[in-house]
């Protein structure tokens, strides 16, 4: 009987582990319209299960082009010759991101300079996907982690314009201030995730080029991801490993 209980616990623990490492569905921005306010302003919304978040992008330098709700080229598909959209090998999906950016919505940049994304309420750990960041880089005021990019070294197909790698550099500006640079080689296409809760992020395009593009998505708002008053919830993987360890300990003592 003890052996049977042990086997059942092992199976359950492994099942929890498989769930715990599964990617999360991301709610991507639906870019709706734009105005020439202060250079360029793009307006969009993100719809989550409980709310709608307004998203505003402002770039005083102006942009290259803007694709909103439907129409235009799908720059988020896997590189030419790789079967269009394939989430399994997309430069934009990973163990943390389940789905490719929705539709053809994209904001394409061309000028060096600072720009800002603002949200109507605080969001938590948003993701930022980018296209063709060659000959350029972004310097953010928020820390981030690189989740994926389109290159064989990351087990992914190339992006629309080709393959490339992505890297991060942290620059100490002095006075306790830092900037977090997204750099790359070749034709970088990929996804990063910012860490923490905030309602705005600014960054510098480090140089001018023909164009590079982006969009943004969220797992949820800060309240949805980290409900007020709720204590830290142990990750499923942690719970599973702890349970498996306790069962193993009990079993070893039972038959010592």
CSV table of C-alpha atoms in Angstrom, one decimal:
chain,number,residue,atom,x,y,z
A,1,UNK,CA,0.0,0.0,0.0
A,2,UNK,CA,2.8,2.4,0.9
A,3,UNK,CA,4.4,1.8,-2.5
A,4,UNK,CA,1.2,2.5,-4.3
A,5,UNK,CA,0.7,5.8,-2.3
A,6,UNK,CA,4.2,6.8,-3.1
A,7,UNK,CA,3.8,6.2,-6.8
A,8,UNK,CA,0.5,8.2,-6.9
A,9,UNK,CA,2.2,11.1,-5.1
A,10,UNK,CA,5.1,11.0,-7.6
A,11,UNK,CA,2.7,11.2,-10.5
A,12,UNK,CA,0.7,14.1,-9.0
A,13,UNK,CA,3.9,16.0,-8.2
A,14,UNK,CA,5.2,15.6,-11.8
A,15,UNK,CA,1.8,16.7,-13.1
A,16,UNK,CA,2.0,19.9,-11.0
A,17,UNK,CA,5.5,20.5,-12.3
A,18,UNK,CA,4.3,20.2,-15.9
A,19,UNK,CA,1.6,22.8,-15.1
A,20,UNK,CA,3.9,25.1,-13.2
A,21,UNK,CA,6.4,25.5,-16.1
A,22,UNK,CA,3.7,26.1,-18.7
A,23,UNK,CA,3.7,29.4,-20.6
A,24,UNK,CA,1.2,32.2,-19.8
A,25,UNK,CA,-1.2,33.6,-22.3
A,26,UNK,CA,-0.4,37.3,-22.9
A,27,UNK,CA,-3.0,40.0,-23.6
A,28,UNK,CA,-1.5,42.1,-26.4
A,29,UNK,CA,-2.2,45.7,-27.2
A,30,UNK,CA,-4.9,46.5,-29.9
A,31,UNK,CA,-3.5,49.7,-31.4
A,32,UNK,CA,-6.5,51.7,-32.5
A,33,UNK,CA,-5.6,55.2,-33.7
A,34,UNK,CA,-3.0,57.9,-33.6
A,35,UNK,CA,-2.7,61.7,-33.4
A,36,UNK,CA,0.2,64.1,-34.3
A,37,UNK,CA,0.3,65.2,-30.6
A,38,UNK,CA,3.9,66.1,-29.6
A,39,UNK,CA,5.4,64.4,-32.6
A,40,UNK,CA,3.4,61.2,-32.6
A,41,UNK,CA,0.9,59.6,-30.2
A,42,UNK,CA,-0.4,56.1,-30.7
A,43,UNK,CA,-3.5,54.9,-28.7
A,44,UNK,CA,-4.5,51.4,-27.9
A,45,UNK,CA,-6.2,49.1,-25.4
A,46,UNK,CA,-5.4,45.9,-23.7
A,47,UNK,CA,-8.4,43.7,-22.7
A,48,UNK,CA,-7.9,41.3,-19.8
A,49,UNK,CA,-10.5,39.0,-18.1
A,50,UNK,CA,-11.6,41.8,-15.7
A,51,UNK,CA,-10.7,45.2,-17.2
A,52,UNK,CA,-9.6,47.2,-20.2
A,53,UNK,CA,-6.3,49.1,-19.9
A,54,UNK,CA,-5.7,52.1,-22.1
A,55,UNK,CA,-2.2,52.3,-23.6
A,56,UNK,CA,-0.6,55.5,-24.9
A,57,UNK,CA,2.7,55.7,-26.8
A,58,UNK,CA,4.3,59.1,-27.4
A,59,UNK,CA,7.4,59.8,-29.5
A,60,UNK,CA,8.4,63.5,-29.9
A,61,UNK,CA,10.7,62.6,-32.8
A,62,UNK,CA,8.0,60.9,-34.8
A,63,UNK,CA,8.0,57.4,-36.2
A,64,UNK,CA,8.4,55.4,-39.4
A,65,UNK,CA,4.9,53.9,-39.7
A,66,UNK,CA,2.0,52.6,-37.7
A,67,UNK,CA,-0.2,49.6,-38.3
A,68,UNK,CA,-3.4,49.5,-36.2
A,69,UNK,CA,-6.3,47.1,-35.9
A,70,UNK,CA,-6.1,44.9,-39.0
A,71,UNK,CA,-4.4,45.3,-42.4
A,72,UNK,CA,-0.8,45.6,-43.4
A,73,UNK,CA,2.0,43.1,-43.4
A,74,UNK,CA,2.3,40.5,-40.6
A,75,UNK,CA,5.8,41.2,-39.3
A,76,UNK,CA,5.2,38.9,-36.3
A,77,UNK,CA,5.2,35.7,-38.4
A,78,UNK,CA,8.2,33.4,-38.4
A,79,UNK,CA,10.8,34.2,-41.0
A,80,UNK,CA,10.1,33.5,-44.7
A,81,UNK,CA,10.1,29.8,-45.5
A,82,UNK,CA,9.3,28.8,-42.0
A,83,UNK,CA,5.5,28.3,-42.3
A,84,UNK,CA,4.1,31.7,-41.3
A,85,UNK,CA,3.1,31.8,-37.6
A,86,UNK,CA,4.3,28.9,-35.6
A,87,UNK,CA,4.2,29.5,-31.8
A,88,UNK,CA,6.4,26.4,-31.1
A,89,UNK,CA,9.4,28.0,-32.8
A,90,UNK,CA,8.4,31.7,-32.9
A,91,UNK,CA,11.0,34.3,-31.8
A,92,UNK,CA,8.3,35.8,-29.6
A,93,UNK,CA,7.2,32.8,-27.5
A,94,UNK,CA,9.0,31.0,-24.7
A,95,UNK,CA,8.5,29.1,-21.5
A,96,UNK,CA,6.9,32.4,-20.2
A,97,UNK,CA,4.9,33.6,-23.2
A,98,UNK,CA,2.4,31.3,-24.9
A,99,UNK,CA,1.2,33.4,-27.8
A,100,UNK,CA,2.6,35.5,-30.6
A,101,UNK,CA,1.5,39.2,-30.8
A,102,UNK,CA,-2.0,39.5,-32.0
A,103,UNK,CA,-2.8,40.6,-35.6
A,104,UNK,CA,-0.5,42.9,-37.6
A,105,UNK,CA,-0.4,45.7,-35.1
A,106,UNK,CA,3.0,47.3,-34.8
A,107,UNK,CA,4.7,50.7,-34.2
A,108,UNK,CA,7.8,51.2,-36.4
A,109,UNK,CA,10.5,53.5,-35.2
A,110,UNK,CA,13.2,55.3,-37.2
A,111,UNK,CA,14.7,58.1,-35.2
A,112,UNK,CA,17.1,58.2,-32.2
A,113,UNK,CA,15.6,59.7,-29.1
A,114,UNK,CA,13.4,59.1,-26.1
A,115,UNK,CA,9.8,57.8,-26.1
A,116,UNK,CA,7.3,56.7,-23.5
A,117,UNK,CA,4.6,54.0,-23.1
A,118,UNK,CA,1.9,54.9,-20.5
A,119,UNK,CA,-0.9,52.7,-19.1
A,120,UNK,CA,-4.1,53.8,-17.5
A,121,UNK,CA,-3.4,51.7,-14.5
A,122,UNK,CA,-0.4,49.9,-13.0
A,123,UNK,CA,0.5,46.7,-14.8
A,124,UNK,CA,2.8,43.9,-13.6
A,125,UNK,CA,5.7,42.3,-15.5
A,126,UNK,CA,4.7,43.4,-19.0
A,127,UNK,CA,6.3,41.9,-22.1
A,128,UNK,CA,7.7,43.8,-25.1
A,129,UNK,CA,8.2,42.3,-28.5
A,130,UNK,CA,10.4,43.8,-31.1
A,131,UNK,CA,11.2,43.4,-34.9
A,132,UNK,CA,14.4,44.0,-36.7
A,133,UNK,CA,16.5,45.7,-34.0
A,134,UNK,CA,19.6,45.7,-36.2
A,135,UNK,CA,22.0,48.6,-36.2
A,136,UNK,CA,20.2,50.0,-33.1
A,137,UNK,CA,19.4,49.3,-29.5
A,138,UNK,CA,17.0,50.5,-26.8
A,139,UNK,CA,18.0,51.9,-23.4
A,140,UNK,CA,15.1,51.5,-20.9
A,141,UNK,CA,14.5,53.1,-17.5
A,142,UNK,CA,13.0,49.8,-16.2
A,143,UNK,CA,14.9,46.5,-15.7
A,144,UNK,CA,14.0,43.6,-17.9
A,145,UNK,CA,14.9,40.0,-18.8
A,146,UNK,CA,15.3,38.5,-22.3
A,147,UNK,CA,12.8,35.7,-22.8
A,148,UNK,CA,13.4,34.8,-26.5
A,149,UNK,CA,14.9,35.8,-29.8
A,150,UNK,CA,14.9,34.4,-33.3
A,151,UNK,CA,18.1,32.4,-33.7
A,152,UNK,CA,19.1,28.8,-33.8
A,153,UNK,CA,21.1,29.3,-30.6
A,154,UNK,CA,17.7,29.9,-28.9
A,155,UNK,CA,16.0,27.0,-30.7
A,156,UNK,CA,13.8,29.4,-32.6
A,157,UNK,CA,13.1,30.3,-36.2
A,158,UNK,CA,14.4,33.6,-37.6
A,159,UNK,CA,12.1,36.6,-37.5
A,160,UNK,CA,10.5,38.3,-40.5
A,161,UNK,CA,13.8,39.9,-41.6
A,162,UNK,CA,16.2,37.2,-40.5
A,163,UNK,CA,18.1,35.8,-37.5
A,164,UNK,CA,20.0,37.5,-34.8
A,165,UNK,CA,20.8,37.4,-31.1
A,166,UNK,CA,19.8,39.7,-28.2
A,167,UNK,CA,21.7,40.8,-25.1
A,168,UNK,CA,21.4,43.1,-22.1
A,169,UNK,CA,23.8,45.7,-20.8
A,170,UNK,CA,23.2,47.6,-17.5
A,171,UNK,CA,24.7,51.1,-17.5
A,172,UNK,CA,25.4,53.0,-14.2
A,173,UNK,CA,24.4,56.6,-14.8
A,174,UNK,CA,25.5,57.6,-11.3
A,175,UNK,CA,23.5,58.9,-8.4
A,176,UNK,CA,21.8,55.5,-8.0
A,177,UNK,CA,20.4,55.7,-11.6
A,178,UNK,CA,20.7,53.0,-14.2
A,179,UNK,CA,19.6,52.3,-17.7
A,180,UNK,CA,19.0,48.8,-19.1
A,181,UNK,CA,20.1,48.4,-22.7
A,182,UNK,CA,18.7,45.9,-25.2
A,183,UNK,CA,21.4,45.2,-27.8
A,184,UNK,CA,21.9,42.6,-30.5
A,185,UNK,CA,23.7,41.2,-33.5
A,186,UNK,CA,22.3,40.4,-36.9
A,187,UNK,CA,18.6,40.9,-37.2
A,188,UNK,CA,17.2,40.6,-33.7
A,189,UNK,CA,13.5,39.7,-33.3
A,190,UNK,CA,12.4,38.7,-29.8
A,191,UNK,CA,10.6,39.3,-26.6
A,192,UNK,CA,11.7,40.8,-23.2
A,193,UNK,CA,9.8,41.0,-19.9
A,194,UNK,CA,10.0,44.0,-17.6
A,195,UNK,CA,10.1,43.2,-13.9
A,196,UNK,CA,7.9,44.9,-11.3
A,197,UNK,CA,4.8,47.0,-11.2
A,198,UNK,CA,4.5,50.4,-12.9
A,199,UNK,CA,2.3,52.5,-15.2
A,200,UNK,CA,4.9,54.0,-17.6
A,201,UNK,CA,8.2,53.0,-19.2
A,202,UNK,CA,10.5,55.2,-21.2
A,203,UNK,CA,13.4,54.3,-23.4
A,204,UNK,CA,15.9,55.8,-25.9
A,205,UNK,CA,16.4,54.5,-29.4
A,206,UNK,CA,20.2,54.5,-29.4
A,207,UNK,CA,20.5,55.4,-33.1
A,208,UNK,CA,18.5,56.2,-36.2
A,209,UNK,CA,17.9,53.5,-38.9
A,210,UNK,CA,15.5,52.6,-41.6
A,211,UNK,CA,13.0,51.1,-39.1
A,212,UNK,CA,12.5,48.7,-36.2
A,213,UNK,CA,9.2,47.9,-34.6
A,214,UNK,CA,7.5,46.9,-31.4
A,215,UNK,CA,4.3,46.1,-29.5
A,216,UNK,CA,3.5,45.4,-25.9
A,217,UNK,CA,1.4,43.0,-23.9
A,218,UNK,CA,0.6,42.0,-20.3
A,219,UNK,CA,-0.2,39.0,-18.2
A,220,UNK,CA,-2.6,41.2,-16.3
A,221,UNK,CA,-2.8,44.4,-14.3
A,222,UNK,CA,-0.9,44.8,-11.0
A,223,UNK,CA,-4.1,44.0,-9.1
A,224,UNK,CA,-4.8,40.9,-11.2
A,225,UNK,CA,-1.3,39.5,-10.9
A,226,UNK,CA,-0.7,40.5,-7.3
A,227,UNK,CA,-4.0,41.0,-5.5
A,228,UNK,CA,-3.9,43.4,-2.6
A,229,UNK,CA,-3.7,41.6,0.8
A,230,UNK,CA,-2.7,38.3,-0.8
A,231,UNK,CA,0.5,36.9,0.5
A,232,UNK,CA,3.1,35.4,-1.8
A,233,UNK,CA,1.7,32.3,-3.4
A,234,UNK,CA,4.3,29.4,-3.8
A,235,UNK,CA,5.0,28.6,-7.4
A,236,UNK,CA,3.4,25.2,-8.4
A,237,UNK,CA,6.9,23.9,-9.2
A,238,UNK,CA,8.1,24.7,-5.6
A,239,UNK,CA,5.0,23.0,-4.1
A,240,UNK,CA,5.5,19.9,-6.2
A,241,UNK,CA,9.1,19.5,-5.4
A,242,UNK,CA,8.5,20.1,-1.7
A,243,UNK,CA,5.7,17.5,-1.7
A,244,UNK,CA,7.8,15.0,-3.6
A,245,UNK,CA,10.7,15.5,-1.1
A,246,UNK,CA,8.4,14.9,1.9
A,247,UNK,CA,6.9,11.8,0.4
A,248,UNK,CA,10.4,10.5,-0.4
A,249,UNK,CA,11.5,11.2,3.2
A,250,UNK,CA,8.5,9.4,4.6
A,251,UNK,CA,9.0,6.4,2.3
A,252,UNK,CA,12.7,6.1,3.1
A,253,UNK,CA,12.0,6.2,6.9
A,254,UNK,CA,9.2,3.7,6.6
A,255,UNK,CA,11.4,1.1,5.0
A,256,UNK,CA,14.7,1.9,6.7
